[in-house]
Structures are given as structure tokens and as C-alpha cells.
Tab-separated table of C-alpha atoms in Angstrom:
chain	number	residue	atom	x	y	z
A	300	UNK	CA	-1.913	140.532	189.187
A	301	UNK	CA	-3.235	137.016	188.420
A	302	UNK	CA	-6.768	137.057	187.066
A	303	UNK	CA	-7.681	134.483	189.719
A	304	UNK	CA	-6.660	136.850	192.508
A	305	UNK	CA	-8.703	140.065	192.210
A	306	UNK	CA	-7.994	142.565	194.929
A	307	UNK	CA	-10.053	142.522	198.086
A	308	UNK	CA	-10.399	146.281	197.703
A	309	UNK	CA	-11.927	145.821	194.260
A	310	UNK	CA	-14.571	143.415	195.516
A	311	UNK	CA	-15.331	145.681	198.459
A	312	UNK	CA	-15.854	148.645	196.124
A	313	UNK	CA	-18.097	146.490	193.965
A	314	UNK	CA	-20.394	145.607	196.877
A	315	UNK	CA	-20.349	149.226	198.003
A	316	UNK	CA	-21.599	150.265	194.541
A	317	UNK	CA	-24.295	147.567	194.638
A	318	UNK	CA	-25.458	148.920	197.983
A	319	UNK	CA	-25.555	152.493	196.681
A	320	UNK	CA	-27.523	151.400	193.605
A	321	UNK	CA	-30.080	149.774	195.850
A	322	UNK	CA	-30.273	152.654	198.321
A	323	UNK	CA	-30.461	155.561	195.873
A	324	UNK	CA	-32.058	153.995	192.791
A	325	UNK	CA	-33.763	150.598	193.094
A	326	UNK	CA	-35.296	151.100	196.559
A	327	UNK	CA	-35.427	154.883	196.680
A	328	UNK	CA	-39.151	154.898	197.562
A	329	UNK	CA	-39.043	152.130	200.155
A	330	UNK	CA	-38.906	154.653	203.000
A	331	UNK	CA	-37.740	152.994	206.224
A	332	UNK	CA	-36.756	149.775	204.450
A	333	UNK	CA	-34.287	151.267	201.963
A	334	UNK	CA	-31.222	150.131	203.878
A	335	UNK	CA	-32.628	146.641	204.557
A	336	UNK	CA	-33.550	146.126	200.910
A	337	UNK	CA	-30.117	147.373	199.826
A	338	UNK	CA	-28.509	144.837	202.158
A	339	UNK	CA	-30.649	142.141	200.515
A	340	UNK	CA	-29.463	143.298	197.108
A	341	UNK	CA	-25.844	142.918	198.237
A	342	UNK	CA	-26.682	139.477	199.581
A	343	UNK	CA	-28.197	138.494	196.245
A	344	UNK	CA	-25.115	139.799	194.441
A	345	UNK	CA	-22.970	137.646	196.713
A	346	UNK	CA	-24.972	134.461	197.310
A	347	UNK	CA	-25.486	132.760	193.954
A	348	UNK	CA	-22.166	133.943	192.417
A	349	UNK	CA	-20.359	132.698	195.534
A	350	UNK	CA	-21.985	129.266	195.179
A	351	UNK	CA	-21.042	129.041	191.492
A	352	UNK	CA	-17.489	130.268	192.076
A	353	UNK	CA	-16.959	127.976	195.065
A	354	UNK	CA	-18.226	124.865	193.243
A	355	UNK	CA	-16.160	125.760	190.166
A	356	UNK	CA	-13.003	126.170	192.245
A	357	UNK	CA	-13.573	122.828	193.982
A	358	UNK	CA	-14.331	121.047	190.712
A	359	UNK	CA	-11.065	122.426	189.362
A	360	UNK	CA	-9.230	121.146	192.429
A	361	UNK	CA	-10.904	117.749	192.076
A	362	UNK	CA	-9.872	117.238	188.437
A	363	UNK	CA	-8.096	113.982	187.972
A	364	UNK	CA	-9.725	112.344	190.981
A	365	UNK	CA	-13.134	112.002	189.383
A	366	UNK	CA	-14.797	113.483	192.446
A	367	UNK	CA	-15.681	116.712	194.157
A	368	UNK	CA	-13.349	117.447	197.102
A	369	UNK	CA	-16.456	117.048	199.311
A	370	UNK	CA	-16.245	113.312	198.812
A	371	UNK	CA	-12.531	112.782	198.619
A	372	UNK	CA	-10.547	111.486	201.578
A	373	UNK	CA	-11.504	113.632	204.550
A	374	UNK	CA	-7.876	114.533	205.264
A	375	UNK	CA	-7.768	116.433	201.949
A	376	UNK	CA	-10.324	118.915	203.284
A	377	UNK	CA	-7.617	120.583	205.374
A	378	UNK	CA	-4.219	119.258	204.328
A	379	UNK	CA	-4.468	120.623	200.788
A	380	UNK	CA	-3.214	124.207	200.400
A	381	UNK	CA	-5.645	126.835	199.123
A	382	UNK	CA	-5.677	127.256	195.363
A	383	UNK	CA	-5.656	130.736	193.762
A	384	UNK	CA	-9.268	130.310	192.646
A	385	UNK	CA	-10.348	129.321	196.170
A	386	UNK	CA	-8.622	132.359	197.626
A	387	UNK	CA	-10.402	134.525	195.063
A	388	UNK	CA	-13.738	133.193	196.359
A	389	UNK	CA	-12.628	133.919	199.925
A	390	UNK	CA	-11.759	137.506	198.880
A	391	UNK	CA	-15.200	137.823	197.298
A	392	UNK	CA	-16.959	136.672	200.473
A	393	UNK	CA	-14.751	138.671	202.832
A	394	UNK	CA	-15.619	141.825	200.856
A	395	UNK	CA	-19.343	141.083	201.126
A	396	UNK	CA	-19.245	140.434	204.869
A	397	UNK	CA	-17.183	143.585	205.423
A	398	UNK	CA	-19.776	145.721	203.634
A	399	UNK	CA	-22.784	144.039	205.248
A	400	UNK	CA	-21.144	144.394	208.671
A	401	UNK	CA	-20.764	148.113	207.984
A	402	UNK	CA	-24.473	148.251	207.092
A	403	UNK	CA	-25.454	146.702	210.420
A	404	UNK	CA	-23.013	148.792	212.450
A	405	UNK	CA	-24.434	152.008	210.940
A	406	UNK	CA	-28.155	151.191	210.845
A	407	UNK	CA	-28.544	148.470	213.502
A	408	UNK	CA	-25.713	148.924	216.017
A	409	UNK	CA	-27.750	147.159	218.716
A	410	UNK	CA	-28.156	143.967	216.663
A	411	UNK	CA	-25.229	142.389	218.473
A	412	UNK	CA	-26.019	138.809	217.416
A	413	UNK	CA	-25.956	139.527	213.683
A	414	UNK	CA	-22.876	141.734	213.927
A	415	UNK	CA	-21.126	139.031	215.966
A	416	UNK	CA	-22.080	136.458	213.314
A	417	UNK	CA	-20.523	138.580	210.568
A	418	UNK	CA	-17.391	139.290	212.608
A	419	UNK	CA	-16.948	135.581	213.373
A	420	UNK	CA	-17.398	134.693	209.695
A	421	UNK	CA	-14.828	137.326	208.725
A	422	UNK	CA	-12.414	135.858	211.278
A	423	UNK	CA	-12.745	132.342	209.848
A	424	UNK	CA	-12.425	133.402	206.207
A	425	UNK	CA	-9.602	135.872	206.881
A	426	UNK	CA	-7.460	133.437	208.886
A	427	UNK	CA	-7.972	130.800	206.193
A	428	UNK	CA	-7.110	133.284	203.443
A	429	UNK	CA	-4.231	135.233	204.951
A	430	UNK	CA	-2.846	133.306	207.930
A	431	UNK	CA	-2.852	129.531	207.426
A	432	UNK	CA	-3.534	129.346	203.652
A	433	UNK	CA	-5.112	125.887	204.120
A	434	UNK	CA	-8.654	124.648	204.727
A	435	UNK	CA	-10.446	126.535	201.955
A	436	UNK	CA	-11.938	123.337	200.517
A	437	UNK	CA	-13.905	122.665	203.696
A	438	UNK	CA	-14.883	126.294	204.279
A	439	UNK	CA	-16.076	126.743	200.705
A	440	UNK	CA	-18.184	123.621	201.105
A	441	UNK	CA	-19.853	125.337	204.046
A	442	UNK	CA	-20.165	128.542	202.024
A	443	UNK	CA	-22.081	126.656	199.333
A	444	UNK	CA	-24.478	125.259	201.941
A	445	UNK	CA	-24.900	128.687	203.545
A	446	UNK	CA	-25.467	130.656	200.342
A	447	UNK	CA	-27.484	128.202	198.266
A	448	UNK	CA	-30.575	129.427	200.138
A	449	UNK	CA	-29.762	133.075	199.380
A	450	UNK	CA	-32.136	133.673	196.409
A	451	UNK	CA	-35.115	132.204	198.250
A	452	UNK	CA	-34.250	133.895	201.552
A	453	UNK	CA	-33.749	137.343	200.064
A	454	UNK	CA	-36.907	137.103	197.955
A	455	UNK	CA	-38.769	136.199	201.145
A	456	UNK	CA	-37.160	139.120	203.011
A	457	UNK	CA	-37.958	141.653	200.274
A	458	UNK	CA	-41.582	140.461	200.173
A	459	UNK	CA	-41.837	140.962	203.935
A	460	UNK	CA	-40.379	144.467	203.700
A	461	UNK	CA	-43.076	145.371	201.178
A	462	UNK	CA	-45.710	143.522	203.212
A	463	UNK	CA	-46.594	141.415	200.186
A	464	UNK	CA	-48.617	138.345	201.163
A	465	UNK	CA	-47.189	135.311	199.341
A	466	UNK	CA	-48.594	132.326	201.293
A	467	UNK	CA	-46.662	129.764	199.259
A	468	UNK	CA	-43.256	131.432	199.685
A	469	UNK	CA	-42.713	130.995	203.426
A	470	UNK	CA	-43.234	127.190	203.552
A	471	UNK	CA	-40.994	126.708	200.498
A	472	UNK	CA	-38.233	128.845	201.993
A	473	UNK	CA	-38.550	127.360	205.493
A	474	UNK	CA	-38.526	123.800	204.135
A	475	UNK	CA	-35.513	124.357	201.886
A	476	UNK	CA	-33.628	126.200	204.633
A	477	UNK	CA	-34.446	123.473	207.177
A	478	UNK	CA	-33.076	120.714	204.965
A	479	UNK	CA	-29.889	122.598	204.070
A	480	UNK	CA	-29.108	124.113	207.478
A	481	UNK	CA	-30.692	121.463	209.670
A	482	UNK	CA	-29.646	118.251	207.893
A	483	UNK	CA	-26.944	118.684	205.248
A	484	UNK	CA	-25.081	121.398	207.196
A	485	UNK	CA	-24.706	119.380	210.427
A	486	UNK	CA	-23.657	116.325	208.399
A	487	UNK	CA	-20.894	118.300	206.701
A	488	UNK	CA	-19.771	119.887	209.978
A	489	UNK	CA	-19.541	116.421	211.556
A	490	UNK	CA	-17.379	115.374	208.602
A	491	UNK	CA	-15.132	118.370	209.255
A	492	UNK	CA	-14.940	117.650	212.977
A	493	UNK	CA	-13.969	114.019	212.430
A	494	UNK	CA	-11.277	115.057	209.970
A	495	UNK	CA	-9.823	117.632	212.335
A	496	UNK	CA	-9.880	115.325	215.340
A	497	UNK	CA	-8.216	112.708	213.158
A	498	UNK	CA	-5.273	115.023	212.526
A	499	UNK	CA	-6.210	116.425	209.123
A	500	UNK	CA	-4.903	119.875	210.014
A	501	UNK	CA	-1.780	118.708	211.819
A	502	UNK	CA	1.260	120.629	210.676
A	503	UNK	CA	-0.671	123.076	208.505
A	504	UNK	CA	-3.327	124.723	210.726
A	505	UNK	CA	-2.552	125.501	214.393
A	506	UNK	CA	-4.879	123.727	216.814
A	507	UNK	CA	-6.081	126.984	218.355
A	508	UNK	CA	-7.247	128.228	214.960
A	509	UNK	CA	-9.123	125.110	213.830
A	510	UNK	CA	-10.748	124.753	217.246
A	511	UNK	CA	-11.943	128.370	217.022
A	512	UNK	CA	-13.247	127.664	213.507
A	513	UNK	CA	-15.299	124.745	214.771
A	514	UNK	CA	-16.699	126.817	217.648
A	515	UNK	CA	-17.822	129.514	215.202
A	516	UNK	CA	-19.252	127.027	212.705
A	517	UNK	CA	-21.150	124.925	215.246
A	518	UNK	CA	-22.537	128.080	216.879
A	519	UNK	CA	-23.699	129.395	213.491
A	520	UNK	CA	-25.416	126.089	212.675
A	521	UNK	CA	-27.211	126.075	216.026
A	522	UNK	CA	-28.384	129.685	215.641
A	523	UNK	CA	-29.621	128.931	212.099
A	524	UNK	CA	-31.615	125.935	213.332
A	525	UNK	CA	-33.154	127.939	216.189
A	526	UNK	CA	-33.985	130.791	213.795
A	527	UNK	CA	-35.823	128.636	211.270
A	528	UNK	CA	-37.535	126.700	214.065
A	529	UNK	CA	-38.886	129.994	215.397
A	530	UNK	CA	-40.131	130.857	211.887
A	531	UNK	CA	-41.980	127.530	211.679
A	532	UNK	CA	-43.619	128.230	215.051
A	533	UNK	CA	-44.681	131.719	213.883
A	534	UNK	CA	-46.080	130.266	210.660
A	535	UNK	CA	-48.059	127.657	212.589
A	536	UNK	CA	-49.492	130.278	214.925
A	537	UNK	CA	-50.368	132.589	212.044
A	538	UNK	CA	-52.087	129.740	210.184
A	539	UNK	CA	-54.094	128.797	213.261
A	540	UNK	CA	-55.039	132.455	213.799
A	541	UNK	CA	-56.247	132.801	210.198
A	542	UNK	CA	-58.206	129.556	210.462
A	543	UNK	CA	-59.857	130.787	213.649
A	544	UNK	CA	-60.811	134.123	212.072
A	545	UNK	CA	-62.193	132.379	209.010
A	546	UNK	CA	-64.276	130.013	211.149
A	547	UNK	CA	-65.474	132.876	213.344
A	548	UNK	CA	-66.676	134.998	210.423
A	549	UNK	CA	-68.285	132.010	208.724
A	550	UNK	CA	-70.290	131.239	211.868
A	551	UNK	CA	-71.205	134.894	212.287
A	552	UNK	CA	-72.379	135.040	208.676
A	553	UNK	CA	-74.570	131.939	209.066
A	554	UNK	CA	-76.394	133.267	212.123
């Protein structure tokens, strides 16, 4: 087997072991948050490596052009066949989403929105990897934008699980996430949409598949924006509440 094409089963077993390490060793005394923290550990094991692997695979594809595929002719985003290294990154991400989906199905079966998000992501990656074998350049660009916030997001999540008050962390995470998911992400999705409508996938990706990809991607972007917007609102309310309490006790003390 080519070193650039590790088996999907192997990656899945790897994430399963990471989850078990978190559940039974690293977070053994986290009581009701053991499973959540273990999911975060899997996410950390996926996020940054996925970004590095995706960028490396696209740099390799872009050799000779002097540019990342992001900024090459937009038709290349879909007309170019997947490279072995790109398909390896897809295998890596498919394995992660399979394992994290299993986590949610077992521990949070009523969290339909998150499970649906994972299932939709698996559909997009799997059809790109196994059905059409084109379009990985564009999808890995989105993967980079989605996972580049992973270290900050998972650190924030773990701090919340332990109820650790880190006042500086939330604004940093929210700001970074807002820029990536609310500005750069929509820009890149618009680039994808223009390419597809211009015929970039003609003859290589059936229309029904790329349309379904765009529906999933646009929906995910919208949900991400609404999610972080809600976090900003909660942060504002919490700040105002703390300011009110501080003012109240200061006035009470001065009486």
C-alpha cells in the first residue's frame, strides 16, 4: 500500500485509541465530562494535523505554478483530480468524523443538529474521496478554514468543562472564530460557488453532487455564524451582569 494512502480503518482505530486514552486515563476524574473531554482530545488530534496535512498536500499540488491552489484559476479547484496525498487527508478526516459521530450517537443521541452536521460532512468527504475523485482541493481549503480554530476552540471547551474562569480566552476565541468563519469562510465559499456555476465541475462531478455539497457547506457556514453570534451575545450579557454586581456591591459598601 502506498505510504500516501493509509487505510481508513487504521485512522479510525487511531482516533478510537485517542478517545480511550482520554476517557480512561487523561480525564478519568472528570466525572460527567469524561466523554466530552475525550471528544475534545480527538478533535485536537485531528484539527492541527489536518490543517498541516491539507496545506502540505495543496502546496505539493501547486508546485511549478508558484502559487497555492487557493489562488490558481478557479476552475482548477474542481477540474483537477484528487492526488494521493489529498485523499490521505480525506481518509484522516473521515475517520475522525466517524468516531466523533459515534460519540454523539452514544452519549448525546438527541443532539440532532450536531449529528446531522457530522453526517453531512461525512457525505461530502466520502463522495469526494470514493465517488467522484475530484474536488479535494476546494474541500481541503474549507477543511483548513474549519480546523484552524481547533486548538483555541478545544482549549476554550475544556476550560468550560472544568469551570475554569479565563476571562481573556473567550474574546480571543470568539474574535478568531468570527474572522475565519464569518469573513474568510464565506469569501472562499463564494469563490467555490462561482467556479461551480461557471462549469468548473462539468464532466467530472455530477451536478446533483456538487449542488448537494454547496447546500451542506452554506448551511454549515450559516450555523457557525449563528453559533458564534450567540456566544458574543452571551458574553455581552455576562459582562453587563458582572458590571452590575460590581457596581451594586461597591455602592452597598460605601453606604
